[in-house]
PDB file of C-alpha atoms in Angstrom:
ATOM      1  CA  MET Z  60       0.050   0.670  -0.235  1.00  0.00           C
ATOM      2  CA  SER Z  61       1.492   3.673  -0.983  1.00  0.00           C
ATOM      3  CA  SER Z  62       1.880   5.858   1.705  1.00  0.00           C
ATOM      4  CA  GLU Z  63       1.553   8.678  -0.552  1.00  0.00           C
ATOM      5  CA  GLY Z  64      -1.556  10.818   0.867  1.00  0.00           C
ATOM      6  CA  LEU Z  65      -0.334  10.500   4.416  1.00  0.00           C
ATOM      7  CA  ASN Z  66       1.512  12.830   6.637  1.00  0.00           C
ATOM      8  CA  LEU Z  67       4.853  11.494   7.905  1.00  0.00           C
ATOM      9  CA  LEU Z  68       5.600  14.387   9.660  1.00  0.00           C
ATOM     10  CA  GLU Z  69       3.226  16.620  11.557  1.00  0.00           C
ATOM     11  CA  VAL Z  70       4.256  19.437  13.689  1.00  0.00           C
ATOM     12  CA  ARG Z  71       1.374  21.491  16.046  1.00  0.00           C
ATOM     13  CA  ASP Z  72       1.295  24.351  17.661  1.00  0.00           C
ATOM     14  CA  LEU Z  73       5.116  24.130  17.880  1.00  0.00           C
ATOM     15  CA  THR Z  74       6.058  27.780  20.295  1.00  0.00           C
ATOM     16  CA  ARG Z  75       9.933  28.480  20.820  1.00  0.00           C
ATOM     17  CA  ARG Z  76      11.068  31.328  21.951  1.00  0.00           C
ATOM     18  CA  PHE Z  77      14.988  33.196  22.529  1.00  0.00           C
ATOM     19  CA  GLY Z  78      14.813  36.039  25.449  1.00  0.00           C
ATOM     20  CA  GLY Z  79      10.964  37.963  24.238  1.00  0.00           C
ATOM     21  CA  VAL Z  80      11.423  36.404  20.828  1.00  0.00           C
ATOM     22  CA  ALA Z  81       9.045  33.735  19.664  1.00  0.00           C
ATOM     23  CA  ALA Z  82      11.085  31.888  16.522  1.00  0.00           C
ATOM     24  CA  LEU Z  83       8.428  29.921  16.473  1.00  0.00           C
ATOM     25  CA  ASP Z  84       4.976  31.011  17.392  1.00  0.00           C
ATOM     26  CA  GLY Z  85       2.044  28.534  17.373  1.00  0.00           C
ATOM     27  CA  CYS Z  86       3.319  26.497  14.609  1.00  0.00           C
ATOM     28  CA  SER Z  87       1.909  24.088  12.562  1.00  0.00           C
ATOM     29  CA  PHE Z  88       2.310  22.173   9.063  1.00  0.00           C
ATOM     30  CA  ALA Z  89       2.103  18.822   7.313  1.00  0.00           C
ATOM     31  CA  VAL Z  90       5.001  17.130   5.321  1.00  0.00           C
ATOM     32  CA  GLU Z  91       3.115  14.356   3.455  1.00  0.00           C
ATOM     33  CA  ALA Z  92       4.881  11.294   2.796  1.00  0.00           C
ATOM     34  CA  GLY Z  93       6.322  11.219  -0.819  1.00  0.00           C
ATOM     35  CA  THR Z  94       6.360  14.753  -1.397  1.00  0.00           C
ATOM     36  CA  ILE Z  95       9.358  17.307  -1.662  1.00  0.00           C
ATOM     37  CA  THR Z  96       8.008  19.946   0.240  1.00  0.00           C
ATOM     38  CA  GLY Z  97       9.379  23.260   0.386  1.00  0.00           C
ATOM     39  CA  LEU Z  98       9.996  25.422   3.778  1.00  0.00           C
ATOM     40  CA  ILE Z  99      10.262  28.603   3.061  1.00  0.00           C
ATOM     41  CA  GLY Z 100       9.856  32.642   4.126  1.00  0.00           C
ATOM     42  CA  PRO Z 101      12.119  35.636   5.272  1.00  0.00           C
ATOM     43  CA  ASN Z 102      15.049  35.677   7.218  1.00  0.00           C
ATOM     44  CA  GLY Z 103      13.982  35.547  10.776  1.00  0.00           C
ATOM     45  CA  SER Z 104      11.563  33.459   9.539  1.00  0.00           C
ATOM     46  CA  GLY Z 105      11.546  30.354  12.136  1.00  0.00           C
ATOM     47  CA  LYS Z 106      12.624  27.770   9.384  1.00  0.00           C
ATOM     48  CA  THR Z 107      16.242  26.572  10.796  1.00  0.00           C
ATOM     49  CA  THR Z 108      14.346  26.968  14.339  1.00  0.00           C
ATOM     50  CA  ALA Z 109      12.031  24.736  13.159  1.00  0.00           C
ATOM     51  CA  PHE Z 110      14.410  22.276  12.332  1.00  0.00           C
ATOM     52  CA  ASN Z 111      16.404  22.195  15.258  1.00  0.00           C
ATOM     53  CA  VAL Z 112      12.873  21.945  17.009  1.00  0.00           C
ATOM     54  CA  ILE Z 113      11.744  18.618  14.413  1.00  0.00           C
ATOM     55  CA  THR Z 114      15.319  17.315  15.149  1.00  0.00           C
ATOM     56  CA  GLY Z 115      15.774  17.744  18.782  1.00  0.00           C
ATOM     57  CA  PHE Z 116      18.994  19.902  18.430  1.00  0.00           C
ATOM     58  CA  THR Z 117      16.402  22.393  20.198  1.00  0.00           C
ATOM     59  CA  ARG Z 118      13.530  22.087  22.567  1.00  0.00           C
ATOM     60  CA  ALA Z 119      10.213  23.685  22.196  1.00  0.00           C
ATOM     61  CA  ASP Z 120       8.635  25.390  24.768  1.00  0.00           C
ATOM     62  CA  SER Z 121       5.382  23.997  23.293  1.00  0.00           C
ATOM     63  CA  GLY Z 122       3.909  22.037  20.969  1.00  0.00           C
ATOM     64  CA  GLU Z 123       4.579  18.275  19.323  1.00  0.00           C
ATOM     65  CA  VAL Z 124       5.807  16.653  16.836  1.00  0.00           C
ATOM     66  CA  LEU Z 125       3.904  13.264  15.408  1.00  0.00           C
ATOM     67  CA  LEU Z 126       5.479  10.714  12.935  1.00  0.00           C
ATOM     68  CA  ASP Z 127       3.103   8.837  11.144  1.00  0.00           C
ATOM     69  CA  GLY Z 128       0.684  10.277  13.423  1.00  0.00           C
ATOM     70  CA  GLN Z 129       1.784   9.279  16.512  1.00  0.00           C
ATOM     71  CA  ALA Z 130       3.682  11.958  18.797  1.00  0.00           C
ATOM     72  CA  VAL Z 131       7.031  11.775  19.263  1.00  0.00           C
ATOM     73  CA  ARG Z 132       9.951  13.550  21.920  1.00  0.00           C
ATOM     74  CA  PRO Z 133      12.515  15.037  19.346  1.00  0.00           C
ATOM     75  CA  GLY Z 134      16.390  13.840  19.801  1.00  0.00           C
ATOM     76  CA  PRO Z 135      19.063  13.767  17.305  1.00  0.00           C
ATOM     77  CA  GLY Z 136      19.332   9.837  18.199  1.00  0.00           C
ATOM     78  CA  PRO Z 137      15.681   9.067  18.546  1.00  0.00           C
ATOM     79  CA  MET Z 138      14.916  10.887  14.787  1.00  0.00           C
ATOM     80  CA  TYR Z 139      17.475   9.411  13.373  1.00  0.00           C
ATOM     81  CA  ARG Z 140      16.507   5.660  14.132  1.00  0.00           C
ATOM     82  CA  HIS Z 141      13.422   6.811  13.483  1.00  0.00           C
ATOM     83  CA  GLY Z 142      14.380   7.527  10.073  1.00  0.00           C
ATOM     84  CA  VAL Z 143      14.430  11.114  10.207  1.00  0.00           C
ATOM     85  CA  ILE Z 144      17.639  12.959   9.291  1.00  0.00           C
ATOM     86  CA  ARG Z 145      18.907  16.224   8.557  1.00  0.00           C
ATOM     87  CA  THR Z 146      21.767  18.201   6.931  1.00  0.00           C
ATOM     88  CA  PHE Z 147      22.798  21.505   8.175  1.00  0.00           C
ATOM     89  CA  GLN Z 148      23.162  25.401   6.457  1.00  0.00           C
ATOM     90  CA  ARG Z 149      26.794  24.666   6.801  1.00  0.00           C
ATOM     91  CA  ALA Z 150      28.167  21.283   5.814  1.00  0.00           C
ATOM     92  CA  ARG Z 151      28.877  19.401   8.605  1.00  0.00           C
ATOM     93  CA  VAL Z 152      32.110  16.555   8.044  1.00  0.00           C
ATOM     94  CA  PHE Z 153      34.761  15.841  10.300  1.00  0.00           C
ATOM     95  CA  GLY Z 154      37.628  16.994   7.968  1.00  0.00           C
ATOM     96  CA  GLY Z 155      40.089  15.048   9.342  1.00  0.00           C
ATOM     97  CA  LEU Z 156      38.526  11.358   8.002  1.00  0.00           C
ATOM     98  CA  THR Z 157      38.333  10.511   4.665  1.00  0.00           C
ATOM     99  CA  PRO Z 158      34.222  11.302   2.405  1.00  0.00           C
ATOM    100  CA  VAL Z 159      34.585   7.133   2.911  1.00  0.00           C
ATOM    101  CA  GLU Z 160      35.738   7.490   5.867  1.00  0.00           C
ATOM    102  CA  ASN Z 161      33.029  10.193   7.058  1.00  0.00           C
ATOM    103  CA  LEU Z 162      29.826   7.936   5.292  1.00  0.00           C
ATOM    104  CA  VAL Z 163      31.103   4.454   6.967  1.00  0.00           C
ATOM    105  CA  ALA Z 164      30.659   6.948  10.343  1.00  0.00           C
ATOM    106  CA  ALA Z 165      27.139   8.115   9.463  1.00  0.00           C
ATOM    107  CA  ALA Z 166      26.033   4.752   8.410  1.00  0.00           C
ATOM    108  CA  ARG Z 167      23.078   3.232  10.430  1.00  0.00           C
ATOM    109  CA  GLN Z 168      24.274   0.928  13.146  1.00  0.00           C
ATOM    110  CA  PRO Z 169      22.621  -1.752  15.311  1.00  0.00           C
ATOM    111  CA  TRP Z 170      22.184  -0.961  19.160  1.00  0.00           C
ATOM    112  CA  TRP Z 171      25.025  -3.740  19.649  1.00  0.00           C
ATOM    113  CA  SER Z 172      26.928  -2.681  17.641  1.00  0.00           C
ATOM    114  CA  PHE Z 173      28.350   0.386  19.611  1.00  0.00           C
ATOM    115  CA  ALA Z 174      30.575  -2.613  21.681  1.00  0.00           C
ATOM    116  CA  THR Z 175      31.987  -3.725  18.931  1.00  0.00           C
ATOM    117  CA  PRO Z 176      32.917  -1.305  16.792  1.00  0.00           C
ATOM    118  CA  ARG Z 177      33.756  -2.113  13.422  1.00  0.00           C
ATOM    119  CA  THR Z 178      33.341  -0.996   9.676  1.00  0.00           C
ATOM    120  CA  ARG Z 179      30.155  -3.914   8.859  1.00  0.00           C
ATOM    121  CA  ARG Z 180      30.915  -5.679   5.413  1.00  0.00           C
ATOM    122  CA  GLY Z 181      29.098  -3.983   2.452  1.00  0.00           C
ATOM    123  CA  GLU Z 182      29.787  -0.539   3.891  1.00  0.00           C
ATOM    124  CA  HIS Z 183      32.721   0.702   2.337  1.00  0.00           C
ATOM    125  CA  ALA Z 184      31.687  -0.927  -0.798  1.00  0.00           C
ATOM    126  CA  LYS Z 185      27.953   1.333  -0.647  1.00  0.00           C
ATOM    127  CA  ALA Z 186      29.852   4.463   0.845  1.00  0.00           C
ATOM    128  CA  CYS Z 187      32.478   4.233  -2.209  1.00  0.00           C
ATOM    129  CA  ASP Z 188      29.088   4.114  -4.872  1.00  0.00           C
ATOM    130  CA  LEU Z 189      27.578   6.905  -3.067  1.00  0.00           C
ATOM    131  CA  LEU Z 190      30.483   9.276  -4.012  1.00  0.00           C
ATOM    132  CA  ALA Z 191      30.584   8.003  -7.182  1.00  0.00           C
ATOM    133  CA  ASP Z 192      27.308   8.800  -7.908  1.00  0.00           C
ATOM    134  CA  LEU Z 193      27.969  12.140  -6.243  1.00  0.00           C
ATOM    135  CA  GLY Z 194      31.181  12.727  -8.985  1.00  0.00           C
ATOM    136  CA  LEU Z 195      33.254  12.710  -5.535  1.00  0.00           C
ATOM    137  CA  ALA Z 196      35.532   9.209  -6.513  1.00  0.00           C
ATOM    138  CA  THR Z 197      38.781  11.039  -7.069  1.00  0.00           C
ATOM    139  CA  VAL Z 198      38.643  12.893  -3.425  1.00  0.00           C
ATOM    140  CA  SER Z 199      37.419  10.126  -1.480  1.00  0.00           C
ATOM    141  CA  GLY Z 200      40.264   9.171  -0.259  1.00  0.00           C
ATOM    142  CA  MET Z 201      41.523  12.855   0.727  1.00  0.00           C
ATOM    143  CA  PRO Z 202      40.943  14.611   4.061  1.00  0.00           C
ATOM    144  CA  ALA Z 203      37.885  15.915   3.476  1.00  0.00           C
ATOM    145  CA  GLY Z 204      38.993  19.084   5.466  1.00  0.00           C
ATOM    146  CA  ARG Z 205      40.883  19.470   2.011  1.00  0.00           C
ATOM    147  CA  LEU Z 206      38.315  19.450  -0.530  1.00  0.00           C
ATOM    148  CA  SER Z 207      35.768  22.181  -1.491  1.00  0.00           C
ATOM    149  CA  TYR Z 208      32.635  23.882   0.083  1.00  0.00           C
ATOM    150  CA  GLY Z 209      30.306  22.445  -2.089  1.00  0.00           C
ATOM    151  CA  GLN Z 210      32.507  18.754  -2.326  1.00  0.00           C
ATOM    152  CA  ARG Z 211      31.616  19.014   1.551  1.00  0.00           C
ATOM    153  CA  LYS Z 212      28.241  19.864   1.288  1.00  0.00           C
ATOM    154  CA  LEU Z 213      27.824  16.489  -1.254  1.00  0.00           C
ATOM    155  CA  VAL Z 214      29.634  14.362   1.408  1.00  0.00           C
ATOM    156  CA  GLU Z 215      27.186  15.716   4.223  1.00  0.00           C
ATOM    157  CA  PHE Z 216      24.144  14.824   1.655  1.00  0.00           C
ATOM    158  CA  ALA Z 217      26.205  11.678   0.845  1.00  0.00           C
ATOM    159  CA  ALA Z 218      26.127  10.656   4.666  1.00  0.00           C
ATOM    160  CA  VAL Z 219      22.899  10.901   4.855  1.00  0.00           C
ATOM    161  CA  LEU Z 220      22.053   9.062   2.569  1.00  0.00           C
ATOM    162  CA  MET Z 221      23.905   6.131   4.395  1.00  0.00           C
ATOM    163  CA  GLY Z 222      21.479   6.247   6.896  1.00  0.00           C
ATOM    164  CA  GLU Z 223      18.534   5.003   5.067  1.00  0.00           C
ATOM    165  CA  PRO Z 224      16.219   8.043   5.802  1.00  0.00           C
ATOM    166  CA  ARG Z 225      12.607   7.952   5.491  1.00  0.00           C
ATOM    167  CA  LEU Z 226      12.784  11.653   5.700  1.00  0.00           C
ATOM    168  CA  VAL Z 227      14.857  14.042   4.588  1.00  0.00           C
ATOM    169  CA  LEU Z 228      15.999  17.479   6.189  1.00  0.00           C
ATOM    170  CA  LEU Z 229      17.650  19.208   3.765  1.00  0.00           C
ATOM    171  CA  ASP Z 230      18.597  23.186   5.200  1.00  0.00           C
ATOM    172  CA  GLU Z 231      19.934  25.472   2.507  1.00  0.00           C
ATOM    173  CA  PRO Z 232      21.702  23.145  -0.026  1.00  0.00           C
ATOM    174  CA  ALA Z 233      22.071  25.312  -2.819  1.00  0.00           C
ATOM    175  CA  ALA Z 234      23.704  27.968  -0.412  1.00  0.00           C
ATOM    176  CA  GLY Z 235      27.247  28.686  -1.331  1.00  0.00           C
ATOM    177  CA  VAL Z 236      27.434  26.236  -4.323  1.00  0.00           C
ATOM    178  CA  THR Z 237      28.869  26.506  -7.683  1.00  0.00           C
ATOM    179  CA  ALA Z 238      25.832  25.791 -10.437  1.00  0.00           C
ATOM    180  CA  SER Z 239      26.903  22.596 -11.280  1.00  0.00           C
ATOM    181  CA  ILE Z 240      26.757  21.393  -7.390  1.00  0.00           C
ATOM    182  CA  VAL Z 241      23.456  22.725  -7.203  1.00  0.00           C
ATOM    183  CA  GLU Z 242      22.768  20.777 -10.631  1.00  0.00           C
ATOM    184  CA  VAL Z 243      24.136  17.445  -8.892  1.00  0.00           C
ATOM    185  CA  LEU Z 244      21.703  17.995  -5.750  1.00  0.00           C
ATOM    186  CA  GLU Z 245      18.566  18.152  -7.643  1.00  0.00           C
ATOM    187  CA  ARG Z 246      19.055  15.170  -9.516  1.00  0.00           C
ATOM    188  CA  HIS Z 247      20.342  13.288  -6.673  1.00  0.00           C
ATOM    189  CA  ILE Z 248      17.327  14.542  -4.385  1.00  0.00           C
ATOM    190  CA  ARG Z 249      14.886  13.258  -7.123  1.00  0.00           C
ATOM    191  CA  ALA Z 250      16.898  10.326  -7.695  1.00  0.00           C
ATOM    192  CA  TRP Z 251      16.229   9.187  -3.851  1.00  0.00           C
ATOM    193  CA  HIS Z 252      12.592  10.809  -4.177  1.00  0.00           C
ATOM    194  CA  GLU Z 253      11.830   8.472  -6.603  1.00  0.00           C
ATOM    195  CA  ARG Z 254      13.024   5.542  -4.636  1.00  0.00           C
ATOM    196  CA  GLY Z 255      10.477   7.015  -1.690  1.00  0.00           C
ATOM    197  CA  VAL Z 256      12.633   9.065   0.085  1.00  0.00           C
ATOM    198  CA  THR Z 257      10.788  11.915   1.130  1.00  0.00           C
ATOM    199  CA  PHE Z 258      12.536  15.444   1.440  1.00  0.00           C
ATOM    200  CA  LEU Z 259      11.553  18.618   3.530  1.00  0.00           C
ATOM    201  CA  VAL Z 260      13.751  21.798   2.214  1.00  0.00           C
ATOM    202  CA  VAL Z 261      14.852  25.262   3.342  1.00  0.00           C
ATOM    203  CA  GLU Z 262      15.848  27.006   0.516  1.00  0.00           C
ATOM    204  CA  HIS Z 263      15.979  30.666  -0.227  1.00  0.00           C
ATOM    205  CA  ASP Z 264      16.659  30.157  -4.199  1.00  0.00           C
ATOM    206  CA  MET Z 265      13.274  30.815  -5.590  1.00  0.00           C
ATOM    207  CA  ASP Z 266      14.288  29.075  -8.489  1.00  0.00           C
ATOM    208  CA  VAL Z 267      15.191  26.004  -7.319  1.00  0.00           C
ATOM    209  CA  VAL Z 268      12.625  25.584  -5.302  1.00  0.00           C
ATOM    210  CA  ALA Z 269      10.089  26.172  -8.211  1.00  0.00           C
ATOM    211  CA  ARG Z 270      12.032  23.056 -10.066  1.00  0.00           C
ATOM    212  CA  LEU Z 271      12.266  21.024  -6.734  1.00  0.00           C
ATOM    213  CA  CYS Z 272       9.538  21.291  -4.252  1.00  0.00           C
ATOM    214  CA  ASP Z 273       5.649  20.823  -4.695  1.00  0.00           C
ATOM    215  CA  PRO Z 274       3.981  21.680  -2.470  1.00  0.00           C
ATOM    216  CA  VAL Z 275       5.780  24.965  -0.587  1.00  0.00           C
ATOM    217  CA  ILE Z 276       5.071  25.797   2.906  1.00  0.00           C
ATOM    218  CA  VAL Z 277       5.659  29.403   3.912  1.00  0.00           C
ATOM    219  CA  LEU Z 278       6.625  30.824   7.346  1.00  0.00           C
ATOM    220  CA  ASP Z 279       6.389  34.374   8.510  1.00  0.00           C
ATOM    221  CA  HIS Z 280       7.195  35.387  12.297  1.00  0.00           C
ATOM    222  CA  GLY Z 281       7.496  31.771  13.345  1.00  0.00           C
ATOM    223  CA  ARG Z 282       3.589  30.833  11.893  1.00  0.00           C
ATOM    224  CA  ALA Z 283       3.080  28.925   8.484  1.00  0.00           C
ATOM    225  CA  ILE Z 284       0.629  31.267   6.770  1.00  0.00           C
ATOM    226  CA  ALA Z 285       0.254  29.864   3.396  1.00  0.00           C
ATOM    227  CA  CYS Z 286       0.638  25.935   1.589  1.00  0.00           C
ATOM    228  CA  GLY Z 287       0.232  24.738  -1.666  1.00  0.00           C
ATOM    229  CA  ALA Z 288       1.787  24.723  -5.401  1.00  0.00           C
ATOM    230  CA  PRO Z 289       4.937  27.229  -5.919  1.00  0.00           C
ATOM    231  CA  SER Z 290       2.814  28.829  -8.932  1.00  0.00           C
ATOM    232  CA  LEU Z 291      -0.031  29.795  -6.278  1.00  0.00           C
ATOM    233  CA  ILE Z 292       2.887  30.067  -3.512  1.00  0.00           C
ATOM    234  CA  ARG Z 293       4.436  33.033  -5.776  1.00  0.00           C
ATOM    235  CA  ALA Z 294       1.220  34.815  -6.490  1.00  0.00           C
ATOM    236  CA  ASP Z 295      -0.434  34.867  -3.146  1.00  0.00           C
ATOM    237  CA  PRO Z 296      -0.790  38.624  -1.146  1.00  0.00           C
ATOM    238  CA  LEU Z 297       0.034  37.193   2.358  1.00  0.00           C
ATOM    239  CA  VAL Z 298       3.514  35.956   1.166  1.00  0.00           C
ATOM    240  CA  LEU Z 299       4.218  38.841  -0.684  1.00  0.00           C
ATOM    241  CA  ASP Z 300       3.164  40.551   1.886  1.00  0.00           C
ATOM    242  CA  ALA Z 301       5.775  39.017   4.141  1.00  0.00           C
ATOM    243  CA  TYR Z 302       8.287  39.316   1.697  1.00  0.00           C
ATOM    244  CA  LEU Z 303       7.631  42.946   1.237  1.00  0.00           C
ATOM    245  CA  GLY Z 304       7.481  43.506   4.652  1.00  0.00           C
ATOM    246  CA  ALA Z 305      11.185  41.809   5.829  1.00  0.00           C
TER     247      ALA Z 305
END
């Protein structure tokens, strides 16, 4: 039975304050399984805070996060085990490890593997295959810290895929990288989407959003103000007012 049409992720009435500022203010939205959903909004609208709360890097003051209709307690470890994995605005890789070693470190491990840490059969080959698919075979043995920023973004993306995710949260994947890297990322997002992975994408480049995402959720002042196809979102008076007002 297809999971399309069902909400894989739902956030309800999330609130998170930093001092007197409400980064999230009763924020509610849903991500349907089998979609590439965009999450956009002016600077300071709450997009990254929403990512941080969903994945447990920041605790909400109130509200709840649901997966498959069931409330969960967000935390980086538990969400990873639920198949919810994220990237960051600035690529996070282990600079002293090679790309292959970064991917092996990110591979899903059974709980008992922590008592006997070693590379399981097939992990090295899987890592090499992922890197080759992303055009990184020639640098797979170099320290990741020596790679270009765009290459490090690709390594981080590959490490996410190594974790066999159900839902990937991408935080500004196109920021600070060349057009050729953006093309590679878009192609592989589509390919993994066709394999059944759901994506939630925060992105400022509206051309990227228009090419990749449907639907698009718009945040403003910590609340969702619109949701729909990119063409409708571009013409929505509330959205235009939010951006022009910002």
